[in-house]
Amino acid sequence: MSRSLILRTAASALRTHRLDYLIFFVTSRCNARCRMCFNYRVLDKYNGRDDLSLEEIEKIADRIPRLLQLTLSGGEPFLRDDLFEIVGAFARKSQLGQLTLTTNGLAPDRVEALFSKIVKNFPELSINFDISLDAVGAAHDAIRGVDGAYDRAVETWRRVQSLKGRYRNFRLGVTAVLSSFNLDEIFPLLEKLDSEFVLDRCEVMLARGQTREPSAVDVPLERFEKVHEWLNEHNHDLAHSLTGRFLYQLSRRKREIEIQTAKEDRMILPCVAGTKMAVLDADGTVRPCEIIHTLYPDKDLTLGALRSADYDLPGIMNSEKARNVGDFIRRTQCYCTFECAILAGLVFQPRQWPRLGVRALGGVRHIW
């Protein structure tokens, strides 16, 4: 993370009601059939039909004057032929600070071609590139519903890792989803990543929401606590800088809050979903977060629809409906283990910083 991005983040945190973190499900197309997918109903129903066009996305980006963080997900974002142009729209029009790209890695040639074009043409953009891996070998294939998924994901990692020698503006990571299907496979995966992969970061998320197979979320919390301990103890890349130590503590604190939230069944950290952070569906529907509609299925907690609002996302975020949803979240103390929302709560609430700063100054040997 560059110094300028740190300063932008600090300034953004002081503006409590401006959107700074957008998660964009850029397509409802997917080439996997993950057993723990929380978005499967949308993917199965639309499969690319009714996705926002590039022209519509450019209108959206044009109406966001500044955006700190954009995460492009799906579906599988690399299935969009115009992914490079989408990144360009936000980079140019929204003065984008940081981009996160996620992929299941099932199309190594396609991912390599598109991603190399992105990192080459946007050298000033800080980019996180995350590949999904849930287990080693056939166990990963079974979870993702695709034969050969593991081998293709590893090949994607090799292709992207080879770009490190030419481009310095991206961090390469692996993200795993801990579900009931990989309780015994998660540690062999982490050990393999530790010994054989060169990574800048590694995260393990909890399966959440209403998943394709409902039993996916049946994860003993003790197992996630052990994963948390492992990630704290087995880290690569010595963190020589204060920034590196702060990022380590940010990730560590995020997991601690996830565990405490699940243990105590309550909101631990005030949620900024619907104010500082929003989720944009592939069809232009705006939501405060990924899973609130699954927690309250009988309520309309969408913030608006961009196609009927002249693609004005800031306008939707400042609407009466958005304020009402925000009031609902605060009044009900809505809580979940959605990692991005917890992370945003830590980053965009300055009163959380002293604790993180003290822990970072205390000294951490490693960062992943």
Short mmCIF file of C-alpha atoms in Angstrom, two decimals:
data_model
loop_
_atom_site.label_atom_id
_atom_site.label_comp_id
_atom_site.label_asym_id
_atom_site.label_seq_id
_atom_site.Cartn_x
_atom_site.Cartn_y
_atom_site.Cartn_z
CA MET A 1 0.00 0.00 0.00
CA SER A 2 1.50 3.32 -1.09
CA ARG A 3 1.76 6.36 1.14
CA SER A 4 -0.71 8.26 -1.06
CA LEU A 5 -3.25 5.46 -0.73
CA ILE A 6 -2.83 5.46 3.06
CA LEU A 7 -3.46 9.21 3.14
CA ARG A 8 -6.53 8.83 0.91
CA THR A 9 -7.85 6.11 3.20
CA ALA A 10 -7.40 8.29 6.28
CA ALA A 11 -9.14 11.21 4.59
CA SER A 12 -11.99 8.97 3.42
CA ALA A 13 -12.58 7.67 6.94
CA LEU A 14 -13.30 11.19 8.13
CA ARG A 15 -16.10 11.56 5.58
CA THR A 16 -18.62 9.23 7.17
CA HIS A 17 -21.37 9.24 4.55
CA ARG A 18 -19.49 8.99 1.27
CA LEU A 19 -19.16 5.72 -0.63
CA ASP A 20 -15.54 4.59 -0.71
CA TYR A 21 -15.72 0.79 -0.98
CA LEU A 22 -17.68 -0.82 -3.81
CA ILE A 23 -18.03 -4.56 -4.38
CA PHE A 24 -19.24 -5.10 -7.93
CA PHE A 25 -20.54 -8.50 -9.03
CA VAL A 26 -19.56 -7.63 -12.56
CA THR A 27 -21.23 -10.67 -14.14
CA SER A 28 -23.73 -13.37 -13.26
CA ARG A 29 -21.89 -15.84 -15.51
CA CYS A 30 -19.78 -18.51 -13.88
CA ASN A 31 -17.80 -21.52 -15.07
CA ALA A 32 -17.92 -23.32 -11.71
CA ARG A 33 -20.67 -24.76 -9.56
CA CYS A 34 -19.39 -24.24 -6.02
CA ARG A 35 -21.18 -26.15 -3.32
CA MET A 36 -20.80 -23.28 -0.79
CA CYS A 37 -21.77 -20.45 -3.17
CA PHE A 38 -24.10 -17.89 -1.54
CA ASN A 39 -24.88 -16.22 -4.88
CA TYR A 40 -25.95 -19.34 -6.76
CA ARG A 41 -29.60 -18.34 -7.18
CA VAL A 42 -28.62 -15.27 -9.20
CA LEU A 43 -26.03 -17.19 -11.22
CA ASP A 44 -28.39 -20.05 -12.03
CA LYS A 45 -31.28 -17.73 -12.91
CA TYR A 46 -29.50 -15.18 -15.12
CA ASN A 47 -26.19 -16.71 -16.28
CA GLY A 48 -25.12 -13.43 -17.89
CA ARG A 49 -28.55 -12.28 -19.02
CA ASP A 50 -29.35 -8.74 -17.88
CA ASP A 51 -25.76 -7.92 -16.87
CA LEU A 52 -24.90 -4.24 -17.07
CA SER A 53 -23.29 -3.31 -20.39
CA LEU A 54 -19.94 -1.55 -20.68
CA GLU A 55 -21.73 1.65 -21.69
CA GLU A 56 -23.87 1.45 -18.54
CA ILE A 57 -20.84 0.76 -16.36
CA GLU A 58 -19.07 3.79 -17.82
CA LYS A 59 -22.07 5.92 -16.82
CA ILE A 60 -21.85 4.54 -13.28
CA ALA A 61 -18.13 5.27 -13.03
CA ASP A 62 -18.64 8.76 -14.49
CA ARG A 63 -20.99 9.63 -11.62
CA ILE A 64 -18.61 8.54 -8.85
CA PRO A 65 -16.08 11.37 -8.45
CA ARG A 66 -13.65 9.42 -6.23
CA LEU A 67 -13.57 5.76 -5.23
CA LEU A 68 -11.00 4.34 -2.86
CA GLN A 69 -11.58 0.58 -3.24
CA LEU A 70 -13.25 -1.44 -6.00
CA THR A 71 -13.60 -5.21 -5.80
CA LEU A 72 -14.67 -6.99 -8.99
CA SER A 73 -16.26 -10.36 -8.39
CA GLY A 74 -19.11 -12.42 -9.81
CA GLY A 75 -19.76 -15.02 -11.10
CA GLU A 76 -16.34 -15.23 -12.63
CA PRO A 77 -15.22 -11.69 -13.59
CA PHE A 78 -12.68 -12.88 -16.14
CA LEU A 79 -15.50 -14.25 -18.29
CA ARG A 80 -16.25 -10.66 -19.33
CA ASP A 81 -14.48 -9.79 -22.58
CA ASP A 82 -14.54 -6.11 -21.58
CA LEU A 83 -12.99 -6.53 -18.12
CA PHE A 84 -10.02 -4.37 -19.10
CA GLU A 85 -12.34 -1.58 -20.25
CA ILE A 86 -14.37 -1.83 -17.03
CA VAL A 87 -11.22 -1.37 -14.95
CA GLY A 88 -10.25 1.53 -17.18
CA ALA A 89 -13.60 3.23 -16.70
CA PHE A 90 -13.24 3.31 -12.92
CA ALA A 91 -9.52 4.09 -13.02
CA ARG A 92 -10.06 7.13 -15.25
CA LYS A 93 -13.46 8.43 -14.22
CA SER A 94 -13.55 7.56 -10.50
CA GLN A 95 -9.88 8.18 -9.64
CA LEU A 96 -9.75 4.63 -8.31
CA GLY A 97 -7.23 4.06 -5.53
CA GLN A 98 -7.13 0.26 -5.17
CA LEU A 99 -8.55 -2.62 -7.19
CA THR A 100 -9.19 -6.18 -6.07
CA LEU A 101 -9.73 -8.86 -8.72
CA THR A 102 -10.95 -12.32 -7.79
CA THR A 103 -10.88 -15.45 -9.93
CA ASN A 104 -11.47 -19.18 -9.64
CA GLY A 105 -8.51 -19.61 -12.00
CA LEU A 106 -10.32 -22.01 -14.34
CA ALA A 107 -9.14 -20.23 -17.50
CA PRO A 108 -5.36 -19.64 -17.19
CA ASP A 109 -4.87 -18.33 -20.74
CA ARG A 110 -7.73 -15.88 -20.47
CA VAL A 111 -6.76 -14.67 -16.99
CA GLU A 112 -3.12 -14.19 -17.96
CA ALA A 113 -4.00 -12.21 -21.08
CA LEU A 114 -6.50 -9.91 -19.37
CA PHE A 115 -4.59 -9.41 -16.14
CA SER A 116 -1.25 -8.69 -17.82
CA LYS A 117 -3.01 -6.04 -19.91
CA ILE A 118 -4.48 -4.48 -16.76
CA VAL A 119 -1.25 -4.31 -14.75
CA LYS A 120 0.68 -3.02 -17.77
CA ASN A 121 -1.72 -0.22 -18.62
CA PHE A 122 -2.54 0.96 -15.09
CA PRO A 123 0.86 1.10 -13.36
CA GLU A 124 -0.34 3.73 -10.87
CA LEU A 125 -3.17 1.50 -9.64
CA SER A 126 -2.63 -0.64 -6.55
CA ILE A 127 -4.04 -4.10 -7.36
CA ASN A 128 -4.84 -7.15 -5.26
CA PHE A 129 -5.21 -10.35 -7.29
CA ASP A 130 -6.84 -13.26 -5.44
CA ILE A 131 -7.15 -16.85 -6.64
CA SER A 132 -9.65 -19.19 -4.96
CA LEU A 133 -8.35 -22.49 -3.60
CA ASP A 134 -10.21 -24.58 -1.03
CA ALA A 135 -8.27 -27.85 -0.90
CA VAL A 136 -5.54 -29.77 -2.70
CA GLY A 137 -6.24 -31.77 -5.86
CA ALA A 138 -9.47 -33.68 -6.35
CA ALA A 139 -10.95 -32.37 -3.10
CA HIS A 140 -10.87 -28.84 -4.51
CA ASP A 141 -12.40 -30.08 -7.77
CA ALA A 142 -15.28 -31.67 -5.87
CA ILE A 143 -16.00 -28.49 -3.92
CA ARG A 144 -15.92 -26.30 -7.05
CA GLY A 145 -17.85 -28.80 -9.17
CA VAL A 146 -15.27 -28.86 -11.99
CA ASP A 147 -12.83 -31.63 -12.89
CA GLY A 148 -9.28 -30.30 -13.07
CA ALA A 149 -10.18 -27.09 -11.22
CA TYR A 150 -7.21 -27.37 -8.87
CA ASP A 151 -4.61 -27.89 -11.60
CA ARG A 152 -5.99 -24.98 -13.61
CA ALA A 153 -6.02 -22.68 -10.59
CA VAL A 154 -2.40 -23.57 -9.81
CA GLU A 155 -1.47 -22.91 -13.44
CA THR A 156 -3.17 -19.52 -13.17
CA TRP A 157 -1.08 -18.78 -10.08
CA ARG A 158 2.10 -19.71 -11.99
CA ARG A 159 1.17 -17.46 -14.92
CA VAL A 160 0.39 -14.48 -12.69
CA GLN A 161 3.42 -15.08 -10.48
CA SER A 162 5.62 -14.89 -13.58
CA LEU A 163 4.39 -11.30 -14.13
CA LYS A 164 6.02 -10.24 -10.84
CA GLY A 165 9.34 -9.76 -12.58
CA ARG A 166 7.88 -7.13 -14.92
CA TYR A 167 5.20 -5.40 -12.86
CA ARG A 168 5.34 -4.19 -9.26
CA ASN A 169 1.84 -2.79 -8.84
CA PHE A 170 0.01 -5.92 -7.68
CA ARG A 171 -0.12 -8.30 -4.73
CA LEU A 172 -0.81 -11.97 -5.39
CA GLY A 173 -2.93 -13.90 -2.93
CA VAL A 174 -4.96 -17.03 -2.36
CA THR A 175 -8.36 -17.02 -0.68
CA ALA A 176 -9.97 -20.18 0.69
CA VAL A 177 -13.54 -20.63 1.88
CA LEU A 178 -13.83 -22.76 5.00
CA SER A 179 -16.96 -24.86 4.72
CA SER A 180 -18.17 -28.21 5.98
CA PHE A 181 -16.65 -29.72 2.82
CA ASN A 182 -12.98 -28.94 3.56
CA LEU A 183 -12.70 -29.17 7.34
CA ASP A 184 -10.08 -31.90 7.01
CA GLU A 185 -8.46 -30.48 3.87
CA ILE A 186 -7.86 -26.87 4.94
CA PHE A 187 -4.61 -27.45 6.83
CA PRO A 188 -2.98 -29.62 4.13
CA LEU A 189 -3.84 -26.79 1.72
CA LEU A 190 -2.32 -24.13 3.97
CA GLU A 191 0.82 -26.22 4.48
CA LYS A 192 1.19 -26.63 0.72
CA LEU A 193 0.70 -22.92 0.11
CA ASP A 194 3.29 -22.16 2.78
CA SER A 195 5.91 -24.52 1.38
CA GLU A 196 5.40 -24.38 -2.39
CA PHE A 197 3.71 -21.08 -3.32
CA VAL A 198 5.08 -17.55 -3.35
CA LEU A 199 2.28 -15.33 -2.09
CA ASP A 200 1.83 -11.81 -0.79
CA ARG A 201 -1.21 -12.70 1.23
CA CYS A 202 -3.50 -15.57 2.17
CA GLU A 203 -6.98 -15.41 3.67
CA VAL A 204 -9.53 -17.98 4.80
CA MET A 205 -13.19 -16.93 4.80
CA LEU A 206 -16.13 -18.60 6.48
CA ALA A 207 -18.91 -19.96 4.29
CA ARG A 208 -21.89 -17.64 4.76
CA GLY A 209 -25.42 -16.86 3.67
CA GLN A 210 -27.85 -19.27 2.02
CA THR A 211 -25.46 -21.59 0.24
CA ARG A 212 -26.12 -23.93 -2.69
CA GLU A 213 -25.82 -26.85 -0.29
CA PRO A 214 -27.17 -25.63 3.06
CA SER A 215 -24.79 -27.79 5.10
CA ALA A 216 -21.82 -25.80 3.77
CA VAL A 217 -22.11 -23.33 6.66
CA ASP A 218 -21.92 -26.05 9.32
CA VAL A 219 -18.38 -25.18 10.38
CA PRO A 220 -17.27 -25.76 14.00
CA LEU A 221 -15.99 -22.42 15.22
CA GLU A 222 -13.08 -24.17 16.88
CA ARG A 223 -11.79 -25.13 13.44
CA PHE A 224 -11.83 -21.52 12.24
CA GLU A 225 -10.05 -20.47 15.44
CA LYS A 226 -7.29 -22.98 14.66
CA VAL A 227 -7.06 -21.62 11.12
CA HIS A 228 -6.77 -18.13 12.59
CA GLU A 229 -3.92 -19.32 14.83
CA TRP A 230 -2.19 -20.97 11.87
CA LEU A 231 -2.35 -17.82 9.78
CA ASN A 232 -0.85 -15.84 12.64
CA GLU A 233 2.03 -18.27 13.09
CA HIS A 234 2.89 -19.28 9.52
CA ASN A 235 3.56 -16.15 7.55
CA HIS A 236 5.88 -15.26 4.74
CA ASP A 237 7.53 -11.98 3.69
CA LEU A 238 9.23 -10.26 6.61
CA ALA A 239 7.38 -7.05 7.42
CA HIS A 240 10.13 -4.49 7.72
CA SER A 241 7.82 -1.48 7.44
CA LEU A 242 5.28 -0.04 9.85
CA THR A 243 2.72 -0.18 7.02
CA GLY A 244 3.29 -3.91 6.65
CA ARG A 245 2.85 -4.50 10.36
CA PHE A 246 -0.32 -2.41 10.36
CA LEU A 247 -1.79 -4.44 7.47
CA TYR A 248 -0.94 -7.64 9.31
CA GLN A 249 -2.73 -6.44 12.42
CA LEU A 250 -5.69 -5.26 10.35
CA SER A 251 -6.16 -8.74 8.91
CA ARG A 252 -5.60 -10.37 12.27
CA ARG A 253 -8.11 -8.11 14.03
CA LYS A 254 -10.66 -8.78 11.28
CA ARG A 255 -10.53 -12.51 11.97
CA GLU A 256 -10.77 -11.93 15.72
CA ILE A 257 -13.98 -9.96 15.22
CA GLU A 258 -15.38 -12.68 12.94
CA ILE A 259 -14.79 -15.26 15.68
CA GLN A 260 -16.23 -13.05 18.42
CA THR A 261 -19.29 -12.24 16.28
CA ALA A 262 -19.98 -15.92 15.63
CA LYS A 263 -19.42 -16.85 19.27
CA GLU A 264 -21.58 -14.14 20.80
CA ASP A 265 -24.24 -13.86 18.06
CA ARG A 266 -24.19 -10.07 18.11
CA MET A 267 -22.75 -7.01 16.39
CA ILE A 268 -19.22 -6.47 17.72
CA LEU A 269 -18.18 -3.68 15.37
CA PRO A 270 -20.57 -0.98 14.09
CA CYS A 271 -21.35 -1.80 10.47
CA VAL A 272 -20.64 0.69 7.67
CA ALA A 273 -22.52 -1.30 5.00
CA GLY A 274 -24.87 1.01 3.16
CA THR A 275 -22.85 4.12 4.02
CA LYS A 276 -19.13 3.70 3.33
CA MET A 277 -19.55 0.36 1.55
CA ALA A 278 -22.06 -1.00 -0.96
CA VAL A 279 -22.57 -4.04 -3.17
CA LEU A 280 -23.57 -3.67 -6.82
CA ASP A 281 -25.22 -6.67 -8.47
CA ALA A 282 -24.59 -7.49 -12.13
CA ASP A 283 -28.03 -6.14 -13.09
CA GLY A 284 -27.53 -2.78 -11.34
CA THR A 285 -29.28 -3.55 -8.05
CA VAL A 286 -27.55 -1.80 -5.14
CA ARG A 287 -27.39 -3.50 -1.75
CA PRO A 288 -25.69 -2.56 1.52
CA CYS A 289 -23.90 -5.92 1.66
CA GLU A 290 -23.81 -9.38 0.12
CA ILE A 291 -26.04 -11.32 2.49
CA ILE A 292 -28.40 -8.97 4.34
CA HIS A 293 -31.25 -10.08 2.06
CA THR A 294 -30.68 -13.67 3.21
CA LEU A 295 -30.80 -12.64 6.87
CA TYR A 296 -34.10 -10.78 6.40
CA PRO A 297 -35.79 -12.43 3.40
CA ASP A 298 -39.17 -10.85 4.16
CA LYS A 299 -37.82 -7.27 3.91
CA ASP A 300 -36.77 -5.15 0.95
CA LEU A 301 -33.35 -3.96 2.03
CA THR A 302 -32.07 -3.01 -1.41
CA LEU A 303 -30.88 0.58 -1.71
CA GLY A 304 -32.05 1.12 -5.28
CA ALA A 305 -31.69 0.15 -8.94
CA LEU A 306 -29.20 2.05 -11.08
CA ARG A 307 -31.07 1.57 -14.34
CA SER A 308 -34.03 3.51 -12.94
CA ALA A 309 -31.84 6.11 -11.20
CA ASP A 310 -29.83 7.41 -14.19
CA TYR A 311 -26.87 5.27 -13.02
CA ASP A 312 -26.28 7.69 -10.14
CA LEU A 313 -24.82 5.51 -7.39
CA PRO A 314 -23.95 8.40 -5.02
CA GLY A 315 -27.53 9.60 -5.44
CA ILE A 316 -28.86 6.19 -4.40
CA MET A 317 -26.48 6.11 -1.42
CA ASN A 318 -27.82 9.48 -0.26
CA SER A 319 -31.49 8.64 -0.83
CA GLU A 320 -34.18 8.37 1.80
CA LYS A 321 -34.42 4.64 1.17
CA ALA A 322 -30.70 4.19 1.84
CA ARG A 323 -31.02 6.19 5.06
CA ASN A 324 -33.91 3.99 6.14
CA VAL A 325 -31.89 0.83 5.48
CA GLY A 326 -28.96 2.30 7.40
CA ASP A 327 -31.29 3.08 10.30
CA PHE A 328 -32.56 -0.51 10.16
CA ILE A 329 -29.02 -1.90 10.35
CA ARG A 330 -28.19 0.30 13.33
CA ARG A 331 -31.50 -0.30 15.10
CA THR A 332 -31.42 -4.09 14.75
CA GLN A 333 -27.67 -4.31 15.36
CA CYS A 334 -27.46 -6.43 12.22
CA TYR A 335 -24.42 -8.69 12.34
CA CYS A 336 -22.66 -11.36 10.30
CA THR A 337 -19.18 -12.67 9.53
CA PHE A 338 -18.90 -10.93 6.14
CA GLU A 339 -15.17 -10.20 6.03
CA CYS A 340 -15.31 -7.17 3.73
CA ALA A 341 -17.88 -5.42 5.92
CA ILE A 342 -15.80 -6.06 9.04
CA LEU A 343 -12.67 -4.85 7.29
CA ALA A 344 -14.45 -1.70 6.13
CA GLY A 345 -15.65 -1.12 9.69
CA LEU A 346 -12.06 -1.24 10.93
CA VAL A 347 -10.65 0.96 8.16
CA PHE A 348 -13.35 3.63 7.99
CA GLN A 349 -13.91 4.16 11.72
CA PRO A 350 -10.96 6.16 13.09
CA ARG A 351 -11.62 5.13 16.68
CA GLN A 352 -10.46 1.63 15.67
CA TRP A 353 -7.03 2.89 14.58
CA PRO A 354 -5.28 3.41 17.95
CA ARG A 355 -5.63 -0.24 18.90
CA LEU A 356 -4.29 -1.38 15.54
CA GLY A 357 -1.46 1.16 15.71
CA VAL A 358 -0.39 0.05 19.16
CA ARG A 359 -0.35 -3.58 18.08
CA ALA A 360 1.63 -2.73 14.94
CA LEU A 361 4.19 -0.73 16.95
CA GLY A 362 4.52 -3.71 19.28
CA GLY A 363 6.35 -5.54 16.51
CA VAL A 364 5.28 -8.37 14.24
CA ARG A 365 7.87 -10.59 12.61
CA HIS A 366 6.04 -11.63 9.51
CA ILE A 367 3.28 -10.68 7.14
CA TRP A 368 1.41 -12.73 4.56
#
